[in-house]
Short mmCIF file of C-alpha atoms in Angstrom, two decimals:
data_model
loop_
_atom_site.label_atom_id
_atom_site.label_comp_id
_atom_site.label_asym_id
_atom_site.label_seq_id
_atom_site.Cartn_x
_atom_site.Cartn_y
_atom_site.Cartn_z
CA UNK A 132 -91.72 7.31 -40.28
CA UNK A 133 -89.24 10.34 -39.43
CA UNK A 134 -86.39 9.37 -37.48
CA UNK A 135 -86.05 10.60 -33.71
CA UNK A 136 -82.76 12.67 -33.08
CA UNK A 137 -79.95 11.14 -31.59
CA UNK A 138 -78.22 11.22 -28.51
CA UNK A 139 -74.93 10.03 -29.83
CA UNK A 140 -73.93 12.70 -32.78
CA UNK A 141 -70.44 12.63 -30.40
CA UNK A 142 -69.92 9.34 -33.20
CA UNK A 143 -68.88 12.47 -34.96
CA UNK A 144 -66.28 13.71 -33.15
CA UNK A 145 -63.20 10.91 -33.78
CA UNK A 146 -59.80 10.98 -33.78
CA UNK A 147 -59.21 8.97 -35.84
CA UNK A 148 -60.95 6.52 -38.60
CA UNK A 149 -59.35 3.08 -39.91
CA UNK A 150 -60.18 0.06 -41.58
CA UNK A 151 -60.49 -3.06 -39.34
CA UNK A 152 -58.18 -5.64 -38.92
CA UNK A 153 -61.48 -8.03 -39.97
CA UNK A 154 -62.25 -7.73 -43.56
CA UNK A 155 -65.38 -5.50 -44.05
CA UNK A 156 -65.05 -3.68 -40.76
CA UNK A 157 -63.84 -0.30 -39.81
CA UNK A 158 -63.10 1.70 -36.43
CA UNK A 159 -63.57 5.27 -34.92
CA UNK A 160 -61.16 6.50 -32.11
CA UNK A 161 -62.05 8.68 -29.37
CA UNK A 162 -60.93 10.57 -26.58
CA UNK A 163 -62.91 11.96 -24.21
CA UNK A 164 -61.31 15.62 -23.99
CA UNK A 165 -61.48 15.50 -27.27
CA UNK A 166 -65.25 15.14 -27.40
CA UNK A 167 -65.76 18.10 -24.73
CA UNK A 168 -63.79 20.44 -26.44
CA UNK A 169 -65.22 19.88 -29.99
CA UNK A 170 -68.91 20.43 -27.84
CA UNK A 171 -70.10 16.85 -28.93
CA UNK A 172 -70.24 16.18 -25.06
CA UNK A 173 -71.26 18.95 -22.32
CA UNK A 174 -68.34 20.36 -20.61
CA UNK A 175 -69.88 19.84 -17.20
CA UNK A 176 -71.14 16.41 -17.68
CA UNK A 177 -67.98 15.46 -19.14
CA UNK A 178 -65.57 16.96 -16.87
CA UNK A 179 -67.38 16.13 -13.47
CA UNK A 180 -67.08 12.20 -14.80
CA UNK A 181 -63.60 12.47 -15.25
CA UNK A 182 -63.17 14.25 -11.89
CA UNK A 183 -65.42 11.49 -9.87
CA UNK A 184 -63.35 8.65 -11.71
CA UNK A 185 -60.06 10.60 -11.00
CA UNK A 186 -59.05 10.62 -14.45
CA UNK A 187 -57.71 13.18 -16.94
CA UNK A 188 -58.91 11.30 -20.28
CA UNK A 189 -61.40 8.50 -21.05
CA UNK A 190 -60.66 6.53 -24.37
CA UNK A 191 -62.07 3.86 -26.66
CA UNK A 192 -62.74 2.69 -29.89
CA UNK A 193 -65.81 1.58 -32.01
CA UNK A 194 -65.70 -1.25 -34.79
CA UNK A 195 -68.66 -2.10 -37.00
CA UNK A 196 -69.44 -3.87 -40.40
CA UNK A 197 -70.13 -2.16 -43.39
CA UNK A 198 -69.88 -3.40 -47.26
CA UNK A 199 -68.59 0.14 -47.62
CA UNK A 200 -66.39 2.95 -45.80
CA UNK A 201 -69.59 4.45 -43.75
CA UNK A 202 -69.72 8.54 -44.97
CA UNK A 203 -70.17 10.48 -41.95
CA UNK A 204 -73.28 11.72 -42.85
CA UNK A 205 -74.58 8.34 -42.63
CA UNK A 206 -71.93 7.18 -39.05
CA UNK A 207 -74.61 8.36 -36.88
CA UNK A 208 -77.77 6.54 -38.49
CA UNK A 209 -75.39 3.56 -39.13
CA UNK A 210 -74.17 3.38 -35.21
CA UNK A 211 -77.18 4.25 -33.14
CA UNK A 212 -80.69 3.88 -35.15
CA UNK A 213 -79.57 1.07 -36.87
CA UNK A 214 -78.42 -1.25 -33.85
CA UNK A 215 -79.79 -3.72 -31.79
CA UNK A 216 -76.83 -3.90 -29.27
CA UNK A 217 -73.21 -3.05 -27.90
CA UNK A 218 -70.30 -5.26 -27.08
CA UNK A 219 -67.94 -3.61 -24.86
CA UNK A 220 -64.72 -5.48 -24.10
CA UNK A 221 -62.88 -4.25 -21.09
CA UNK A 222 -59.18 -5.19 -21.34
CA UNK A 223 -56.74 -6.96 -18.34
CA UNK A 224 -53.50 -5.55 -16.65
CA UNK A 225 -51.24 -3.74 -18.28
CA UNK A 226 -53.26 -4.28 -21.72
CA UNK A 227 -55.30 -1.98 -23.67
CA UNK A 228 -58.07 -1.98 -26.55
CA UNK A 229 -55.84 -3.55 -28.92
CA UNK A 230 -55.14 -6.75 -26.73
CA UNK A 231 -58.65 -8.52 -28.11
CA UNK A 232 -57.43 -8.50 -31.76
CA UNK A 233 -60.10 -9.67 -34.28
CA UNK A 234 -62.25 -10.67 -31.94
CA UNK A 235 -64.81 -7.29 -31.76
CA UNK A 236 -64.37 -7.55 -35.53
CA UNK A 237 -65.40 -11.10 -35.73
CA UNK A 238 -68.92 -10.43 -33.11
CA UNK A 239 -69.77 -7.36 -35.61
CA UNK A 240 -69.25 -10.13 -38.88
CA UNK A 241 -71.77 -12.32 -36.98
CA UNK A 242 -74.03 -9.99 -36.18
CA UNK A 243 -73.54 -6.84 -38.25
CA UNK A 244 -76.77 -4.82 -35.66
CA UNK A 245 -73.80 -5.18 -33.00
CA UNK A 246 -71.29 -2.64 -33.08
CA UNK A 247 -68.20 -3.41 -31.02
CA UNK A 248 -66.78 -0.74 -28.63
CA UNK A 249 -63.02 -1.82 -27.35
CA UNK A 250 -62.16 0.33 -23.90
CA UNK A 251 -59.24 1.51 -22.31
CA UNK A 252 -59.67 1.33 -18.57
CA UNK A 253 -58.08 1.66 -15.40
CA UNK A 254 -54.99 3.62 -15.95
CA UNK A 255 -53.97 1.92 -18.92
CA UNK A 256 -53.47 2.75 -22.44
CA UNK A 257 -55.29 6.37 -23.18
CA UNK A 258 -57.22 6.22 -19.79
CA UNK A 259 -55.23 8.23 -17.59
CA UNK A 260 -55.53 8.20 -13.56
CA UNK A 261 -54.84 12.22 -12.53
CA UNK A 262 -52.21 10.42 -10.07
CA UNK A 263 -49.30 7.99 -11.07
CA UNK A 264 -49.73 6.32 -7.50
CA UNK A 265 -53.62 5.95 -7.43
CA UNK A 266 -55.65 4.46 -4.03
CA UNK A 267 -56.67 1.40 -3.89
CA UNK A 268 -59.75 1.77 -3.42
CA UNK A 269 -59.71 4.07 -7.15
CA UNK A 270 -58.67 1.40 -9.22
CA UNK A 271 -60.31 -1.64 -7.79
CA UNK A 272 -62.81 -4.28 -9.54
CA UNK A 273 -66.10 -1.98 -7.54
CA UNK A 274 -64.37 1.16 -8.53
CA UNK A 275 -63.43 0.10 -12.21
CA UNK A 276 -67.39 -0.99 -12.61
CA UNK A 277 -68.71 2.56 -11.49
CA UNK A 278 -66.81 4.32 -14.32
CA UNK A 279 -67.77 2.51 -16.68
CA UNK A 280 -71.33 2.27 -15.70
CA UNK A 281 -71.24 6.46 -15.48
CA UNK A 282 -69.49 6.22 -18.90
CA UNK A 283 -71.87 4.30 -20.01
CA UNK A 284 -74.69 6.82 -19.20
CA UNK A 285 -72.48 9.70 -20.24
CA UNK A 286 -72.16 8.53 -23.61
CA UNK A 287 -76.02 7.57 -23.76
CA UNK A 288 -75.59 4.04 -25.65
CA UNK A 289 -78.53 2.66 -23.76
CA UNK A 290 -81.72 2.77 -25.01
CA UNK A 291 -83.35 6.31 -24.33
CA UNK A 292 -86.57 7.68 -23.41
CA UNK A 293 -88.66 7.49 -26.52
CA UNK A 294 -86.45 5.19 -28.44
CA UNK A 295 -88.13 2.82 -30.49
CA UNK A 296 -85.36 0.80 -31.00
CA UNK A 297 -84.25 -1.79 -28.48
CA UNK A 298 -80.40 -1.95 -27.12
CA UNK A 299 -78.79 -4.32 -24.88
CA UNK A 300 -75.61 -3.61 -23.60
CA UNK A 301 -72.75 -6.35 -23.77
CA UNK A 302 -69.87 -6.05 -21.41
CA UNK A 303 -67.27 -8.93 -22.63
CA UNK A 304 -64.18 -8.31 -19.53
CA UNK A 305 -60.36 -10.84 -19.84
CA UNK A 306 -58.56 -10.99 -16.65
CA UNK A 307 -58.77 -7.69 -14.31
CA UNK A 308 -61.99 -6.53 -16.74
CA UNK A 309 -63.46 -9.78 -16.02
CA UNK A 310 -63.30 -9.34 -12.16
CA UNK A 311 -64.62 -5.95 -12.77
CA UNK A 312 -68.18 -7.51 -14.38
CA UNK A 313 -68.98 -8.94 -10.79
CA UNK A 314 -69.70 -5.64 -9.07
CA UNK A 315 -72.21 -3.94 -11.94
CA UNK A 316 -75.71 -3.56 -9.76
CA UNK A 317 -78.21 -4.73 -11.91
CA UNK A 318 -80.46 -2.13 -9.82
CA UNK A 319 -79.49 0.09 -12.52
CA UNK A 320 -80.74 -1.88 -15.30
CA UNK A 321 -83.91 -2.82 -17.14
CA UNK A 322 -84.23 -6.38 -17.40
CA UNK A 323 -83.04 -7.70 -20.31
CA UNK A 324 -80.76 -4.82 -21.04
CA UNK A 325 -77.17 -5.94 -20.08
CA UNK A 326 -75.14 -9.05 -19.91
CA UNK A 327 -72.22 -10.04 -19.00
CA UNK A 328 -69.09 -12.39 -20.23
CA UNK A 329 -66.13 -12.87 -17.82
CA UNK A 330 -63.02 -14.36 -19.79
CA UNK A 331 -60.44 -15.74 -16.84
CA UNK A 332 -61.73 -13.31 -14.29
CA UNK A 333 -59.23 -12.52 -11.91
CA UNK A 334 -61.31 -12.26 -8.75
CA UNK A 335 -59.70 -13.96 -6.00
CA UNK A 336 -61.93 -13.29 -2.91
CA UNK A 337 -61.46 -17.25 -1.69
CA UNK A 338 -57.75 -17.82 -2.38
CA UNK A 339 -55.58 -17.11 -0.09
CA UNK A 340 -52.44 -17.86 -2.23
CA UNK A 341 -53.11 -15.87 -4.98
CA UNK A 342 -54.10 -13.41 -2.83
CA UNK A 343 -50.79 -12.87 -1.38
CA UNK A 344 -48.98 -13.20 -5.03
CA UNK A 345 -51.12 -10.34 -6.22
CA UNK A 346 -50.23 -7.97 -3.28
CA UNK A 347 -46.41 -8.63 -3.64
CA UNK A 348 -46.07 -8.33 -6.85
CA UNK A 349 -48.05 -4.84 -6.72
CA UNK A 350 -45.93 -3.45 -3.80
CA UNK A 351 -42.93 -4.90 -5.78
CA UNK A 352 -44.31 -2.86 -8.70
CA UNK A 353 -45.32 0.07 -6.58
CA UNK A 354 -41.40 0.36 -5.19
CA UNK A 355 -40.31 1.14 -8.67
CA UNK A 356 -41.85 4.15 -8.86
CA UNK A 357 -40.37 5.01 -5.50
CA UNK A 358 -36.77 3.91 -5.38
CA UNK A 359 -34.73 3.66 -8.54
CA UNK A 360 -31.68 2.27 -7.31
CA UNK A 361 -33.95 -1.41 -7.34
CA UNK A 362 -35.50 -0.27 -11.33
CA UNK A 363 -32.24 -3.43 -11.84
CA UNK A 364 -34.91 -6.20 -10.36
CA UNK A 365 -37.48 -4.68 -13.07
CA UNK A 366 -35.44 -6.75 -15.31
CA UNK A 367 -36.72 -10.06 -13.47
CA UNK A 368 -40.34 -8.94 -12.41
CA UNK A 369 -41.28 -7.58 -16.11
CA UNK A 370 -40.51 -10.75 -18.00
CA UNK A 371 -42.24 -13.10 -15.83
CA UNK A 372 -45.11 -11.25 -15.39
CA UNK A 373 -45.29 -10.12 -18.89
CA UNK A 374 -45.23 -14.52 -19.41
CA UNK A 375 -47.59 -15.58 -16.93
CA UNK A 376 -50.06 -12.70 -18.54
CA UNK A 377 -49.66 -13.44 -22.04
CA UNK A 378 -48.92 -17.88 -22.03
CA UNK A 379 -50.52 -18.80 -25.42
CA UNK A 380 -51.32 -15.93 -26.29
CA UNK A 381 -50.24 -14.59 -30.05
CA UNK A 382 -46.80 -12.45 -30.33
CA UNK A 383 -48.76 -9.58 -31.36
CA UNK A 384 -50.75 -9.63 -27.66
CA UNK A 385 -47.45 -9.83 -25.92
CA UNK A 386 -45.76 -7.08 -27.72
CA UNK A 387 -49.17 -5.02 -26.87
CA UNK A 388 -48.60 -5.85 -22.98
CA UNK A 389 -45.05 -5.43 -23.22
CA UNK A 390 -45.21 -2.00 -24.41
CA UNK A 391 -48.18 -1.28 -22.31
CA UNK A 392 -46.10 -2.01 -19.22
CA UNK A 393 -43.49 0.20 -20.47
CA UNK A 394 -45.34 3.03 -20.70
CA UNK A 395 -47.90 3.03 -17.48
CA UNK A 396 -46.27 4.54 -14.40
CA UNK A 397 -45.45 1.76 -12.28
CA UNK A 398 -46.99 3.10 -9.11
CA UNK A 399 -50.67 2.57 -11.69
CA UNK A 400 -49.51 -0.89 -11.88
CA UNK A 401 -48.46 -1.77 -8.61
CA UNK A 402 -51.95 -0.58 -6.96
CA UNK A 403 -53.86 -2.31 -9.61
CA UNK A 404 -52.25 -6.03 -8.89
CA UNK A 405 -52.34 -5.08 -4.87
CA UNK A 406 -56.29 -3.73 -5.26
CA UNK A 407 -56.63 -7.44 -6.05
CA UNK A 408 -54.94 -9.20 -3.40
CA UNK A 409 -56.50 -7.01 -0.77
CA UNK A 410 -59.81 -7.00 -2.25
CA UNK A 411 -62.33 -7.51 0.60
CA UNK A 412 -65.36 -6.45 -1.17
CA UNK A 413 -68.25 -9.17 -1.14
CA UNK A 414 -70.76 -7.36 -2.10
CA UNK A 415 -71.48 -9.13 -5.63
CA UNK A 416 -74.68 -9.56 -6.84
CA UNK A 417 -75.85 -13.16 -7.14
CA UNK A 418 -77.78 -12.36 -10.30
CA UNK A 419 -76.67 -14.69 -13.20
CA UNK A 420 -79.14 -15.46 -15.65
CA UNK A 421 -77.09 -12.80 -18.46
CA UNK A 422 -73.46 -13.80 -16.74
CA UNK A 423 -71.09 -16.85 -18.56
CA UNK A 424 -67.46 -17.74 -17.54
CA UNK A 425 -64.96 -19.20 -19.35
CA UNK A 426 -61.54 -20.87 -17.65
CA UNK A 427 -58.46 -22.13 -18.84
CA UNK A 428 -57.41 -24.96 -17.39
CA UNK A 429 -53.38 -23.85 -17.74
CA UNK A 430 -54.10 -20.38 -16.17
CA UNK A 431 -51.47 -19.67 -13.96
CA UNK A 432 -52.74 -16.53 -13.17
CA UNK A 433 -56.14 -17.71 -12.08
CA UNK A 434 -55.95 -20.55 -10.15
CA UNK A 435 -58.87 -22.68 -11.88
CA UNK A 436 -59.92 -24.64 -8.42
CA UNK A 437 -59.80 -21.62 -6.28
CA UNK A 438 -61.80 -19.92 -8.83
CA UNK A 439 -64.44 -22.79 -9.03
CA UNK A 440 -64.59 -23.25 -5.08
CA UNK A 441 -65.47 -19.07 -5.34
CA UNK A 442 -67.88 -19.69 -7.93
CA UNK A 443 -69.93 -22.90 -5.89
CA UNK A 444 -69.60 -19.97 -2.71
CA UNK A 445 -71.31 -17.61 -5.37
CA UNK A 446 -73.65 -20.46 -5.92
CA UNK A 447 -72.99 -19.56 -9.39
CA UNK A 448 -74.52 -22.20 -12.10
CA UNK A 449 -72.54 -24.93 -13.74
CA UNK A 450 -74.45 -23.93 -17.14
CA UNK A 451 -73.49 -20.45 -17.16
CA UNK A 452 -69.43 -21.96 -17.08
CA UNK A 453 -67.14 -23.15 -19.47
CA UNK A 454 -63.90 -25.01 -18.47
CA UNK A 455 -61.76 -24.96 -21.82
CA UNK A 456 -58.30 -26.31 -23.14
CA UNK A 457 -56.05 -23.24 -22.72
CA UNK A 458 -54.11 -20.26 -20.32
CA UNK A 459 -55.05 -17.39 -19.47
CA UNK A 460 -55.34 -16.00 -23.07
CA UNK A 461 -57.37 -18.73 -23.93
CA UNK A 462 -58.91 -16.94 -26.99
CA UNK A 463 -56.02 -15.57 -28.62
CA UNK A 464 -53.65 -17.71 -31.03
CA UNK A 465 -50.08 -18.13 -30.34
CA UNK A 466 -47.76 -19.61 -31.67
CA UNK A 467 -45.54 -21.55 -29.30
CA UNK A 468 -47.57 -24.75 -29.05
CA UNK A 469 -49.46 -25.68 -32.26
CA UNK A 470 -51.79 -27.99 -29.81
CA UNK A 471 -52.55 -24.78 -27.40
CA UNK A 472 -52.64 -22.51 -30.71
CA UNK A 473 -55.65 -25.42 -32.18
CA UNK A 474 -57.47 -25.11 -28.92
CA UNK A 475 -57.15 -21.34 -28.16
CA UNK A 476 -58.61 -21.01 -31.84
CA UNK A 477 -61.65 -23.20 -31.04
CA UNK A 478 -62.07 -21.03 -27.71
CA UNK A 479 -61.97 -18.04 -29.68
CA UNK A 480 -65.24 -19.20 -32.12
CA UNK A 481 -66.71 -20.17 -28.73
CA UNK A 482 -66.54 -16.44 -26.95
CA UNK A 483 -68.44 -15.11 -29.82
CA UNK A 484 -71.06 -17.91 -30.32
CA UNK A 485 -71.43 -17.37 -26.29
CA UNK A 486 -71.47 -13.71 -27.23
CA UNK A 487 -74.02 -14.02 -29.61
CA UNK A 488 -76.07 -16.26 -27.41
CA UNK A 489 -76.57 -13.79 -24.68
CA UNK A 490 -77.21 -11.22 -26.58
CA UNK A 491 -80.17 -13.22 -28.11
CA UNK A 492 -81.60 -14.11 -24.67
CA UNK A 493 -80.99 -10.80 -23.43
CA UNK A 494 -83.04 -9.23 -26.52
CA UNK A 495 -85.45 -11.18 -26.84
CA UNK A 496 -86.33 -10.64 -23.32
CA UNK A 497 -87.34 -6.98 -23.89
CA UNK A 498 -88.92 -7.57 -26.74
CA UNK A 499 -91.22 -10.26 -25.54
CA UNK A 500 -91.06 -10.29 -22.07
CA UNK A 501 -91.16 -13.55 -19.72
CA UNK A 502 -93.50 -16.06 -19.78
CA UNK A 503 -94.97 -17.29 -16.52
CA UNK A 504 -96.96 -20.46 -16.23
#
């Protein structure tokens, strides 16, 4: 049987090409512009996303499994034809693609028709806002969730018309990216075709507290870029941010978010932590058949019963959550507690077997349909 063309020969057009930091793995770099001026995307498709998201650039990375470097006459057959599935991990505040460490590696080792595609979003890392003091209302949970959805259909991963092959598209979000999974519309999907895995979600629609911690510390953020007679109290703020972020979380992660704050304009950062405290949207679709949680119970930065009392409001089901040993980073391994470092470690072989899981459900669904009766 002749193989159809594909729609993603832009698999082509990377930066950059690496081995993986998981043995038999390797990773692609992209950037958007990139893509557009090399022709692998169309300049008007391309550049009217980045205008409608209010960005300037758009980048990500790809890892797979392979028993050898993939030549790139064979990268296009080996990451579109020859898939079942993507797993699209959407990074927290002030992080980037780099901040989920083996763990895209270690879904593609499980299940080597997954590739893994690691995201920039939001302002951060490679993804750049046009503005360094965005609106709110740009870099919110609702707002982050259109981009990605239109980058999602700009880059044609999904399964397309008169493709044999079926796709399901996993969105794996940590912190902000987990808040961000609430608002996709499943009106735009097939059934069966996308799931969804919030890690600490930072959606705080039902606590008041929080709320007002997240707004501060934004327009405390936000001032920075404003005044720099105070940039003296960004020696107080950045540390104990950068610590309630990153508790139990390896040294590698921090030095990621460390850097990552360093280098974001601090008017990006400020509206993304005050889009969350004034976050009014309620309009969340209460469809969770494809949707897990998992909680730490020593998150400081999401309070775990205000998060549970929005959940039961959500009427969201107790078999869709986990409540595990650990902080906010409850999947990567530190090194400051060797207790929290044997839990987080656990957690972290738990996220992929949940992962996994949906991804099964999810294809399985399409390929067989529901059974009634």
């Amino acid at each position: 049987m002749q193989r159809r063309s594909s729609t993603m020969t832009w698999v082509l057009g990377y930066s950059e090409r690496a081995v993986g930091d998981v043995p038999n793995t390797y990773t692609a770099t992209y950037y958007l512009t990139h893509l557009i001026e090399r022709g692998y995307i169309p300049a008007d498709e391309g550049y009217a996303f980045l205008e409608e998201a209010g960005l300037t650039e758009f980048k990500w990375q790809i890892i797979w499994t392979e028993d050898y470097e993939t030549p790139d006459e064979l990268l296009v057959a080996r990451l579109d034809h020859e898939v079942q599935g993507y797993v699209i991990f959407i990074h927290g505040w002030t992080g980037n693609y780099r901040i989920w460490e083996d763990l895209p590696g270690m879904v593609t080792m499980s299940n080597r028709r997954l590739v893994s595609i690691a995201v920039d979003h939001n302002g951060f890392g490679g993804t750049i806002f046009e503005t360094e003091t965005p609106a709110l209302e740009a870099c919110n949970p609702p707002a982050a969730m259109r981009t990605l959805q239109r980058w999602i259909d700009l880059m044609r991963i999904r399964r397309q018309r008169g493709e044999l092959n079926h796709k399901v598209i996993n969105l794996v979000g940590h912190s902000m990216g987990g808040a961000t999974l609430f608002y996709l519309n499943p009106i735009h999907w097939n059934d069966g075709e996308v799931t969804r895995y919030a890690l600490a979600p930072a959606l705080l629609l039902e606590d008041e507290q929080y709320r007002r911690f997240y707004t501060t510390l934004g327009l405390g953020i936000g001032i920075l870029q404003r005044v720099s007679a105070l940039k003296i109290f960004e020696r107080m703020i950045k540390p104990t941010m950068i610590e309630i972020l990153c508790a139990g979380a390896s040294e590698r992660v921090k030095g990621i978010h460390s850097d990552q704050y360093n280098e974001t304009p601090r008017g990006v950062t400020g509206a993304t932590f005050m889009a969350m405290g004034r976050l009014d949207n309620y309009e969340i679709a209460r469809n969770w058949e494809f949707f897990r949680i998992m909680l730490g119970h020593r998150d400081r930065l999401v309070g775990l019963t205000g998060m549970m009392d929005f959940l039961s409001l959500m009427e969201f089901p107790s078999a869709n959550l986990r409540v595990v040993p650990g902080t906010h980073y409850m999947f990567s391994v530190g090194t400051e507690d060797p207790q929290n470092a044997f839990q987080h470690a656990q957690n972290r072989e738990l996220v992929v077997q949940d992962i996994l899981t949906l991804h099964e459900r999810a294809i399985t669904i399409q390929l067989k349909g529901r059974l009634y009766g």
